[in-house]
PDB file of C-alpha atoms in Angstrom:
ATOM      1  CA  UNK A 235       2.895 -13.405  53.161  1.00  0.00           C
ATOM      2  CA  UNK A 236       5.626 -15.377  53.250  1.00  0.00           C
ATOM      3  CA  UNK A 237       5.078 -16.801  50.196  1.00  0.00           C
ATOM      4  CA  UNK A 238       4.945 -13.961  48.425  1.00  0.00           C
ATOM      5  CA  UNK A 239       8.161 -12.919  49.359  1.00  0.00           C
ATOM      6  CA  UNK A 240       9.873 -16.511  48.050  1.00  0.00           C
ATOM      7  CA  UNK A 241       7.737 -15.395  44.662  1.00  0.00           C
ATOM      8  CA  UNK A 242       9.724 -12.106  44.501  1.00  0.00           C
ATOM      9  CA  UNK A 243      13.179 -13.390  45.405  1.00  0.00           C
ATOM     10  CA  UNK A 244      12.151 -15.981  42.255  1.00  0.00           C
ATOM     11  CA  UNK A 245      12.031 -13.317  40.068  1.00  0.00           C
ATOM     12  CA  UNK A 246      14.716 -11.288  41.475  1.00  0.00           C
ATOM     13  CA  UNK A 247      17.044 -14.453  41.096  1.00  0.00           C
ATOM     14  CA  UNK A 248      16.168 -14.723  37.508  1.00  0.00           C
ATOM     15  CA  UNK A 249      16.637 -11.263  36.616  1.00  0.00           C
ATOM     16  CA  UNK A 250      20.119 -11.356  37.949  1.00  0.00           C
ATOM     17  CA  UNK A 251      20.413 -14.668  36.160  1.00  0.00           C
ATOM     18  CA  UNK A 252      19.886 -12.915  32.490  1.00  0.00           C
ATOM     19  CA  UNK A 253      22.152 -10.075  33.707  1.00  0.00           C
ATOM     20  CA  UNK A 254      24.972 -12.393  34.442  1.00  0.00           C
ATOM     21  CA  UNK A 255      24.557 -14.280  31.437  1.00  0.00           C
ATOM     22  CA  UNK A 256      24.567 -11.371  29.284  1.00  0.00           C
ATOM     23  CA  UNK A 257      27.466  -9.968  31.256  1.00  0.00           C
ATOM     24  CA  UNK A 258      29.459 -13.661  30.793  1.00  0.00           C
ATOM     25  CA  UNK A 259      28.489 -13.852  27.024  1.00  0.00           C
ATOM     26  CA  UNK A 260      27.689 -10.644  25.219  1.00  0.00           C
ATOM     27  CA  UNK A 261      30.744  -8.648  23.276  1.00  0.00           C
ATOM     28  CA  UNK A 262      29.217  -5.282  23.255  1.00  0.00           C
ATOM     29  CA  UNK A 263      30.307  -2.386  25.668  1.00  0.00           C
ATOM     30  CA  UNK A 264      26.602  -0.734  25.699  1.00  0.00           C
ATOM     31  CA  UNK A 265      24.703  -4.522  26.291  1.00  0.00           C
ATOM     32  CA  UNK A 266      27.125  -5.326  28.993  1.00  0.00           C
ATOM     33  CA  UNK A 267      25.991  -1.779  30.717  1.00  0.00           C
ATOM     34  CA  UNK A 268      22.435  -2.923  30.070  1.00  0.00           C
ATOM     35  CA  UNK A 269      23.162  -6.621  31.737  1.00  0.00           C
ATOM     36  CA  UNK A 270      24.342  -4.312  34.753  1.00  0.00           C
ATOM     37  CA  UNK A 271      21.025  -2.299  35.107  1.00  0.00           C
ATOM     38  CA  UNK A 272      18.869  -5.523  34.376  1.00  0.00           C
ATOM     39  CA  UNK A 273      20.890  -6.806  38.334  1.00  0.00           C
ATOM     40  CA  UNK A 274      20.626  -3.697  39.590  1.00  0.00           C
ATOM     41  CA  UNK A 275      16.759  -3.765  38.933  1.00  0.00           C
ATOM     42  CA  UNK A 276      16.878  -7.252  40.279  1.00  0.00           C
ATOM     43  CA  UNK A 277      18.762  -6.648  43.507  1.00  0.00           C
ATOM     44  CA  UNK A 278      16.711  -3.463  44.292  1.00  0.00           C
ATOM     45  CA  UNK A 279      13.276  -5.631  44.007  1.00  0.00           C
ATOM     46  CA  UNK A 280      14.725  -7.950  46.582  1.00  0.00           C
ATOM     47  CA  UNK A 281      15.542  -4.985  48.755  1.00  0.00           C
ATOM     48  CA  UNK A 282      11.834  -3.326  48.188  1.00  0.00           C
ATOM     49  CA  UNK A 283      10.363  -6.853  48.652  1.00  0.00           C
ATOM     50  CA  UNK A 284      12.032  -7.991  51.761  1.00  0.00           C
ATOM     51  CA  UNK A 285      11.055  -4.691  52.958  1.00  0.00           C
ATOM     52  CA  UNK A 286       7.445  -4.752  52.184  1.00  0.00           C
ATOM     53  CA  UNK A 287       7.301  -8.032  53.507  1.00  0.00           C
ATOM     54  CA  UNK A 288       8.587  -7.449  56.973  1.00  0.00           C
ATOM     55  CA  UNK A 289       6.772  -4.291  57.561  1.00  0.00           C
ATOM     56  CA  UNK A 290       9.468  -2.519  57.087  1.00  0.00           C
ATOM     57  CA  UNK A 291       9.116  -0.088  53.941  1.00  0.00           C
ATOM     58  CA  UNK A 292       9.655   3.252  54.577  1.00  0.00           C
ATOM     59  CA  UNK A 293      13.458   1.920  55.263  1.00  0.00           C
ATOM     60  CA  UNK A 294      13.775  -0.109  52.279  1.00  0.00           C
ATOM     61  CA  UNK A 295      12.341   2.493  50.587  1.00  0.00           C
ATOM     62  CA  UNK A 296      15.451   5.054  51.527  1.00  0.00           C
ATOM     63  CA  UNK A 297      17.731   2.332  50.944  1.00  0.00           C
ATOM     64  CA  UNK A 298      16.155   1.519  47.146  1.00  0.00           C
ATOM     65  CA  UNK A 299      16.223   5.524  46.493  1.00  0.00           C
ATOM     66  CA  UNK A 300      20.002   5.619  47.962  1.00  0.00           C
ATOM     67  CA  UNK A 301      20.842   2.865  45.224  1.00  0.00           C
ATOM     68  CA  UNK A 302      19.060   3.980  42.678  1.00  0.00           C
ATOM     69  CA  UNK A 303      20.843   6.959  42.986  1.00  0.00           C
ATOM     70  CA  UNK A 304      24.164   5.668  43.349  1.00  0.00           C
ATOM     71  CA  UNK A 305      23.186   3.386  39.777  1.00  0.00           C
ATOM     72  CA  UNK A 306      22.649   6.587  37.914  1.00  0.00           C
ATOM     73  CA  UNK A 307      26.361   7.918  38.972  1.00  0.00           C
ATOM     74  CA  UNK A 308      27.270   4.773  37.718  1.00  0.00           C
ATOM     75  CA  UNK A 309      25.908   4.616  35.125  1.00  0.00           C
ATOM     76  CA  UNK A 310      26.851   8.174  34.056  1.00  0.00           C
ATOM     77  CA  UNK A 311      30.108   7.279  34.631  1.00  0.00           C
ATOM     78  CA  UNK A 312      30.604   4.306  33.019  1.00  0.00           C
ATOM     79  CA  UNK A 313      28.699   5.606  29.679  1.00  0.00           C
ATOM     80  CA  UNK A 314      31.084   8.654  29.523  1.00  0.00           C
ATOM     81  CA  UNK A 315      34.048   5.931  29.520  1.00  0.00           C
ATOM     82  CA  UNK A 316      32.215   4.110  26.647  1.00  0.00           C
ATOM     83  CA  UNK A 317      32.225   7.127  24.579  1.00  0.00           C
ATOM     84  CA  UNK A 318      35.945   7.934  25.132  1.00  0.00           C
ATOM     85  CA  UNK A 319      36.633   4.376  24.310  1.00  0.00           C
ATOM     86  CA  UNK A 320      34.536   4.366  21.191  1.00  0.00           C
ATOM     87  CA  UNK A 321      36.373   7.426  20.258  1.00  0.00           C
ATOM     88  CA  UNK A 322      40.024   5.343  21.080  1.00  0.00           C
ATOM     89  CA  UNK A 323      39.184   2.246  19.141  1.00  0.00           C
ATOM     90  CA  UNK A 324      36.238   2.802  16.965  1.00  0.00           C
ATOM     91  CA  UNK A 325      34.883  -0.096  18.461  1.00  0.00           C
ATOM     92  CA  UNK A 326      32.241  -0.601  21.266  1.00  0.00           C
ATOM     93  CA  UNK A 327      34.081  -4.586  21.350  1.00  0.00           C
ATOM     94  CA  UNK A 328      34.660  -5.534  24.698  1.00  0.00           C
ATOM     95  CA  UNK A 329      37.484  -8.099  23.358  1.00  0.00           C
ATOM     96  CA  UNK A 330      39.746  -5.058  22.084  1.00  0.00           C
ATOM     97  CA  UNK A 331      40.078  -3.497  25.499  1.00  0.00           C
ATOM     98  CA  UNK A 332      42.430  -6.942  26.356  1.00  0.00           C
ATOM     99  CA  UNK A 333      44.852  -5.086  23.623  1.00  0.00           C
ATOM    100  CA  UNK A 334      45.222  -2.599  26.093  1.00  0.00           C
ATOM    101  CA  UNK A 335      48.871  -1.940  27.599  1.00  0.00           C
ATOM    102  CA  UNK A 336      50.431  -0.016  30.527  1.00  0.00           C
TER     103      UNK A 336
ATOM    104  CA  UNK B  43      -1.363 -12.335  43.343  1.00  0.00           C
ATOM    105  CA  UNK B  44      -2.373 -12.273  39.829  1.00  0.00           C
ATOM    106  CA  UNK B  45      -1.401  -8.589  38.916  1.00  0.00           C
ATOM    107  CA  UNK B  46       1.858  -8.972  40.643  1.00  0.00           C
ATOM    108  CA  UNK B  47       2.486 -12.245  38.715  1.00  0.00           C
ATOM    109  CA  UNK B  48       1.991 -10.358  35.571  1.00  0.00           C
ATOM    110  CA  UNK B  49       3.979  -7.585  36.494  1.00  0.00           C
ATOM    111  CA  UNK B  50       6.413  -9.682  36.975  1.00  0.00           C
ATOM    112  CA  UNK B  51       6.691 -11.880  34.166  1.00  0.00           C
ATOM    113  CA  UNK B  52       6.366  -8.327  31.881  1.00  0.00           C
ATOM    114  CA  UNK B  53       9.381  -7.481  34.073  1.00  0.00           C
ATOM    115  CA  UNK B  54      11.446 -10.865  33.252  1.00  0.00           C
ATOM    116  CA  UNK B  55      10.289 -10.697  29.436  1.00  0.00           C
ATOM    117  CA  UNK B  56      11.129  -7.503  29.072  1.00  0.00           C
ATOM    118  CA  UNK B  57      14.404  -7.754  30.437  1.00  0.00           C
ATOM    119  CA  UNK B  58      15.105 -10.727  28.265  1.00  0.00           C
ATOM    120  CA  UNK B  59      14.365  -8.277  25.011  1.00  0.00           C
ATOM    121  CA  UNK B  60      17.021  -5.951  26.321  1.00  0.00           C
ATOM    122  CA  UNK B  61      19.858  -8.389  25.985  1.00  0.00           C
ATOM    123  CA  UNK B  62      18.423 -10.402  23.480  1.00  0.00           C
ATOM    124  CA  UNK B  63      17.602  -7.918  20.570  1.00  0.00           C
ATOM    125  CA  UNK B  64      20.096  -6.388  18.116  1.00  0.00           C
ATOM    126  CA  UNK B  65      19.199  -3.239  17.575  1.00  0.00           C
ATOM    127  CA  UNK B  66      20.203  -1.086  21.027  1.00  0.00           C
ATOM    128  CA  UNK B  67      18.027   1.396  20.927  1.00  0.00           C
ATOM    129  CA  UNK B  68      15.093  -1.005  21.151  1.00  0.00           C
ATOM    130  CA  UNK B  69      17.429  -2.845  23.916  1.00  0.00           C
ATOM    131  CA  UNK B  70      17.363   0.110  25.539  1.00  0.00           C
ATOM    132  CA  UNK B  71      13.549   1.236  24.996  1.00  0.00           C
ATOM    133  CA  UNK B  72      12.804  -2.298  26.194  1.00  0.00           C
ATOM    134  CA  UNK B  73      15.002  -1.745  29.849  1.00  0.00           C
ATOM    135  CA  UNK B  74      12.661   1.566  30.162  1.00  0.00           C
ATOM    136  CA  UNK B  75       9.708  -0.381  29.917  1.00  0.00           C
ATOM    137  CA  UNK B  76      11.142  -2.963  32.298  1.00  0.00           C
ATOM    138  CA  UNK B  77      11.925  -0.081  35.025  1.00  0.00           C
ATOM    139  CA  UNK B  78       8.331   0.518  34.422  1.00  0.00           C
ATOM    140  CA  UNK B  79       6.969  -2.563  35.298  1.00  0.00           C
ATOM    141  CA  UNK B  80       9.634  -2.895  38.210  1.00  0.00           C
ATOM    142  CA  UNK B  81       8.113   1.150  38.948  1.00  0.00           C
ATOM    143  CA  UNK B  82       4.425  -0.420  38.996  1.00  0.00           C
ATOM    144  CA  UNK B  83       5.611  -3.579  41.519  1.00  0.00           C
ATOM    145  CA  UNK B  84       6.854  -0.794  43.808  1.00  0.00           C
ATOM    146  CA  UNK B  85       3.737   0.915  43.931  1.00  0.00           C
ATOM    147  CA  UNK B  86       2.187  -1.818  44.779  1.00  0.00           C
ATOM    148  CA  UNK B  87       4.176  -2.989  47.357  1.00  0.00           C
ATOM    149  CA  UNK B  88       3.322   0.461  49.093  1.00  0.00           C
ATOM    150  CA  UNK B  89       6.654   1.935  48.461  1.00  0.00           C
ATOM    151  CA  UNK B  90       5.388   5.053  46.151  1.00  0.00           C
ATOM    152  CA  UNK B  91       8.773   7.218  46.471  1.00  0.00           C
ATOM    153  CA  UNK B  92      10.580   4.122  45.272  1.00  0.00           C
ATOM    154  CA  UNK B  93       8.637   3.749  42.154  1.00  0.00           C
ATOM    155  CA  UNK B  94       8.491   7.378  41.410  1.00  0.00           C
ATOM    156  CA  UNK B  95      12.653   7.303  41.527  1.00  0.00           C
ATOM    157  CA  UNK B  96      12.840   4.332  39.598  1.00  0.00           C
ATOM    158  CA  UNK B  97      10.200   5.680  37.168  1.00  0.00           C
ATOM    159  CA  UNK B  98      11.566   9.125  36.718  1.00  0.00           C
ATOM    160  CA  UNK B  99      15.447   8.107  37.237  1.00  0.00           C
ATOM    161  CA  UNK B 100      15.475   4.915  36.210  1.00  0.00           C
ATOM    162  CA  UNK B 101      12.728   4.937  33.054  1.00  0.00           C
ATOM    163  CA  UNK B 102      13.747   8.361  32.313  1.00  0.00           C
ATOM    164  CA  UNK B 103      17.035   9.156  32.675  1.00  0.00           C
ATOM    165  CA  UNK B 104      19.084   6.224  32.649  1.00  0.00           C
ATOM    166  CA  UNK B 105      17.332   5.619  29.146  1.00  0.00           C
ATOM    167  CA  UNK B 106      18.214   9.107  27.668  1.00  0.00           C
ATOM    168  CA  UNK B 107      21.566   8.646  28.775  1.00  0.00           C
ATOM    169  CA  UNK B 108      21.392   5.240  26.829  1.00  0.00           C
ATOM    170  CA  UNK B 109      19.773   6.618  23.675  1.00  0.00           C
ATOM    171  CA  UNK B 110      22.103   9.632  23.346  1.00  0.00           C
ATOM    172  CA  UNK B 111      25.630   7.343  24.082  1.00  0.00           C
ATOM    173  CA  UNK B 112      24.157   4.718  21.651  1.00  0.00           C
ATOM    174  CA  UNK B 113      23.254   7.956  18.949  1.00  0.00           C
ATOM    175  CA  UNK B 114      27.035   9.156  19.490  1.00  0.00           C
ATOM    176  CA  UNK B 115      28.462   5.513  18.614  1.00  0.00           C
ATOM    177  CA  UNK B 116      26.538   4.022  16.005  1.00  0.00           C
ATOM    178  CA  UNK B 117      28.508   5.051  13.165  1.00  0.00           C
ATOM    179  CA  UNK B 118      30.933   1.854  13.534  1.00  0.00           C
ATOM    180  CA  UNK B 119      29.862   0.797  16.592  1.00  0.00           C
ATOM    181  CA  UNK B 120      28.390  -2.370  15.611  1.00  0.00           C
ATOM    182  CA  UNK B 121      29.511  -5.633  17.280  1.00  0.00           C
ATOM    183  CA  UNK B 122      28.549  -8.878  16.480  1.00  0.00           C
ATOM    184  CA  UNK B 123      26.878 -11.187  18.827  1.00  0.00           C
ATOM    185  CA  UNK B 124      27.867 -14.985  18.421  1.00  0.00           C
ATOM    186  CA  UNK B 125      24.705 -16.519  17.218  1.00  0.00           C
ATOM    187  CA  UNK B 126      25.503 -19.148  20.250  1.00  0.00           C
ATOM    188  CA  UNK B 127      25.042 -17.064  22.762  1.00  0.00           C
ATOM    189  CA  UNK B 128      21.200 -16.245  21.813  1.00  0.00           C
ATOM    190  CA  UNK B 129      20.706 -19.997  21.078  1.00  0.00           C
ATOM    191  CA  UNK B 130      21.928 -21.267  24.003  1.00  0.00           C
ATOM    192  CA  UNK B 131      20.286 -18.550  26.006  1.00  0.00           C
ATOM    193  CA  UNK B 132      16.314 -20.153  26.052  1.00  0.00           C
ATOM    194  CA  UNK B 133      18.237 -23.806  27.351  1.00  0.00           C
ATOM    195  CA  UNK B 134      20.699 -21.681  30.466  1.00  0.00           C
ATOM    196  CA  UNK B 135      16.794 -19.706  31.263  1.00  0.00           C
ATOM    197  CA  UNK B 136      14.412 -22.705  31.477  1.00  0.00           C
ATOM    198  CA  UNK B 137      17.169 -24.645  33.155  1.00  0.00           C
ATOM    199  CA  UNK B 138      17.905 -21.476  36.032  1.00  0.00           C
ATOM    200  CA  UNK B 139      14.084 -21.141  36.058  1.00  0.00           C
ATOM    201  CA  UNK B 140      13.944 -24.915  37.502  1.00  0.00           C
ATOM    202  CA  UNK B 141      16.612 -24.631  39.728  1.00  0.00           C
ATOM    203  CA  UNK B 142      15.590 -21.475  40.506  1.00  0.00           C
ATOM    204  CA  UNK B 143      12.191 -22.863  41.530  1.00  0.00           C
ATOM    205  CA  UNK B 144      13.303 -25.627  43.584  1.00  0.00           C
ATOM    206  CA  UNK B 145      15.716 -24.237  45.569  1.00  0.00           C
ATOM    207  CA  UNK B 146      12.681 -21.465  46.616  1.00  0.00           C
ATOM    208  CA  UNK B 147      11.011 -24.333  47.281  1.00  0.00           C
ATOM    209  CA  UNK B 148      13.178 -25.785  49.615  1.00  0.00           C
ATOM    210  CA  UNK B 149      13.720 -22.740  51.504  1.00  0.00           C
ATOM    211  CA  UNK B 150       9.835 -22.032  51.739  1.00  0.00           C
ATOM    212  CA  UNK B 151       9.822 -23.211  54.863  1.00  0.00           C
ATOM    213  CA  UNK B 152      12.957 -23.180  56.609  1.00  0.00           C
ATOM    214  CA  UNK B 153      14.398 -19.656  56.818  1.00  0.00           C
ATOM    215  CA  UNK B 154      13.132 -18.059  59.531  1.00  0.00           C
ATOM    216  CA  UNK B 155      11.313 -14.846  58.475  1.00  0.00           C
ATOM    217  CA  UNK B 156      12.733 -11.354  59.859  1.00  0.00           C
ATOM    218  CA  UNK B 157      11.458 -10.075  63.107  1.00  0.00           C
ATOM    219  CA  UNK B 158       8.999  -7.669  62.253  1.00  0.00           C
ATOM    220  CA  UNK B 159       8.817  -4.765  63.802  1.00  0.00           C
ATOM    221  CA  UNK B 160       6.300  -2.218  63.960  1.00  0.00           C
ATOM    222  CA  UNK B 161       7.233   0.676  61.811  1.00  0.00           C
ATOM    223  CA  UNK B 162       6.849   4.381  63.390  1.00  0.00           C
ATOM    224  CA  UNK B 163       6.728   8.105  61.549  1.00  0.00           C
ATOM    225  CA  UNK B 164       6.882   8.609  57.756  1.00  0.00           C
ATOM    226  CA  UNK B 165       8.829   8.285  55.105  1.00  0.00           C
ATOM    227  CA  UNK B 166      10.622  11.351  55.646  1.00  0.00           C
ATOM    228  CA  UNK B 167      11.307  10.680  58.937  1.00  0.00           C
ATOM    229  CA  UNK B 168      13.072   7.475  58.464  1.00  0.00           C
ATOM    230  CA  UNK B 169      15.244   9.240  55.096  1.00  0.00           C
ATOM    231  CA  UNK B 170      16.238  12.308  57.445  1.00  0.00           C
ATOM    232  CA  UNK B 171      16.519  11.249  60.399  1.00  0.00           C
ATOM    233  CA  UNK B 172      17.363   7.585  60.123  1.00  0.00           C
ATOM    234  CA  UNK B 173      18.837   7.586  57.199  1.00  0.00           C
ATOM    235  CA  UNK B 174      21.350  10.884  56.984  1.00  0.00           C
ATOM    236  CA  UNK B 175      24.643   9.610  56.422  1.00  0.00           C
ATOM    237  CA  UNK B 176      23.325   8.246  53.090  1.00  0.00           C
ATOM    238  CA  UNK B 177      21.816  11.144  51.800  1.00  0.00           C
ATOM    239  CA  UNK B 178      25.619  12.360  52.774  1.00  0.00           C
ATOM    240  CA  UNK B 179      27.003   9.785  50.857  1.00  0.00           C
ATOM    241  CA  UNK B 180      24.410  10.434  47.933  1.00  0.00           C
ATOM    242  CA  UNK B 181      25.686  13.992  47.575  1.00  0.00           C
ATOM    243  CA  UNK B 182      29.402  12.633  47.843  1.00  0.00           C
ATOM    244  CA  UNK B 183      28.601   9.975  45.324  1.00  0.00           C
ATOM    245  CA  UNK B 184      26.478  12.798  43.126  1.00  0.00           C
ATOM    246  CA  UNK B 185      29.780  14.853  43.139  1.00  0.00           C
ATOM    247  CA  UNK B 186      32.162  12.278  42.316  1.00  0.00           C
ATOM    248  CA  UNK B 187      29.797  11.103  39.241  1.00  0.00           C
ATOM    249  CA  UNK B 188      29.824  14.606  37.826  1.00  0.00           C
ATOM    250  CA  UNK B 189      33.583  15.284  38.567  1.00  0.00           C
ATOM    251  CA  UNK B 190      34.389  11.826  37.267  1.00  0.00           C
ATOM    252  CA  UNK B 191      32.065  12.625  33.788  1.00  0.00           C
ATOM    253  CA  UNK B 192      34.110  16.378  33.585  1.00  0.00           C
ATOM    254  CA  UNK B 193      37.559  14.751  33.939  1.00  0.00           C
ATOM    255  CA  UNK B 194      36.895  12.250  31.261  1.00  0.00           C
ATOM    256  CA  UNK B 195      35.841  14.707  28.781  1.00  0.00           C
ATOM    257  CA  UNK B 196      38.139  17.619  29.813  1.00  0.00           C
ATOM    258  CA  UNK B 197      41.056  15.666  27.420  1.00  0.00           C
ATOM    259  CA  UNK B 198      40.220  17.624  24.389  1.00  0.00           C
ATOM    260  CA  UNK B 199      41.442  20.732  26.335  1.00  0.00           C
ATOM    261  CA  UNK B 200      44.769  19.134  28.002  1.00  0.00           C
ATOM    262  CA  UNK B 201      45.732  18.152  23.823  1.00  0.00           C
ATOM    263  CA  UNK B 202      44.968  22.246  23.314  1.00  0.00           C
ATOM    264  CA  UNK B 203      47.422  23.096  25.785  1.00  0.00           C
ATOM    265  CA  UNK B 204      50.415  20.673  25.168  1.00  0.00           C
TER     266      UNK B 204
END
């Protein structure tokens, strides 16, 4: 069983490996929100994994649901800023927000 | 072994499409069809209300949400990629992928797995009772999203006014 859970913490590692990447290196606004869901997916299969592992699932369960939910808000959130900066600048370019002053 | 490996790797590929293709909306189609594959793992890890969230939330929602801010910006909202950055992406994977591997390897043995304990009552035991301060926190953090998504586009109105 154990082994298992070393093959799921594998993968988990490598999808928060491409979202960091595409987080360090990509330009556009929307992507960089996608790199964010891509960890986010990564860090809650750890959680679920660990948990099914150890016999205990019903409480990594409550905790995946609790971030799951919490991801949405985020992600709610952070797509309504994208719009009102799209509507600013024109631009989803992650580079023009450094213009920024104040 | 064998379903979860391919589950898995559909997972990883998928997710790799998301960042790596150009045009966002099939970014974003492909991150729905990775929170399905991630949905199936759960399943199959017997954690059924987990993949139903992340199917329903996470497939569904998350990738309307994507689809409709994408819709509302594509007029000029092209940015381009540098062409290093997908190049140099296959080299940064394989390389992670081996270090990746051996440092799993060298922990194989020596952390010490979790006490396990024997688990008691349901799921809805262990979210209600348990678990109640974050359901609180949910509904605090479900408020704040939607106050936080009216304030940013309640500007129009304050430019009315002044």
């Amino acid at each position: 069983m154990s082994n298992l859970w070393f093959l799921y913490l594998f993968f988990s590692a490598l999808l928060i490996f491409i979202g960091i990447y595409c987080l360090l290196t990509m330009r556009n606004l929307i992507k960089l929100f996608i790199a964010i869901e891509i960890i986010s997916k990564g860090v809650s299969l750890a959680i679920v994994a660990t948990g099914a592992v150890n016999n205990n699932v019903l409480l990594a369960q409550s905790l995946a649901i609790t971030y799951i939910v919490i991801e949405v808000c985020l992600v709610a959130t952070a797509l309504a800023l994208i719009i009102n900066i799209y509507k600013k600048n024109k631009s989803l370019d992650v580079r023009l927000l450094s213009k920024l002053k104040g | 072994m064998a379903i979860q490996i391919i589950l898995l790797c559909g997972l990883i590929i998928f997710s790799v499409l998301a960042i790596l293709l150009k045009d966002l909306i099939k970014a974003a189609l492909s991150l729905a069809v990775a929170s399905l594959f991630l949905g199936i793992i759960f399943f199959l890890l017997a954690a059924p209300y987990a993949g139903v969230f992340e199917i329903s939330v996470v497939a569904g929602l998350i990738t309307v949400l994507f689809v409709l801010t994408i819709a509302l910006t594509k007029k000029d909202g092209e940015v381009k990629e540098s062409r290093i950055v997908h190049l140099a992406f296959p080299i940064f994977f394989i390389l992670f992928i081996v270090i990746d591997g051996l440092v799993m390897k060298s922990l194989l043995q020596k952390i010490p797995v979790l006490p396990i304990g024997p688990e008691a009552g349901t799921f809805g035991e262990v979210l209600w009772k348990q678990r109640t301060f974050d359901l609180v926190a949910q509904i605090g953090i479900i408020l704040a999203g939607v106050l936080a998504v009216l304030a940013l586009f309640r500007k129009k109105e304050e430019d009315k006014d002044e």
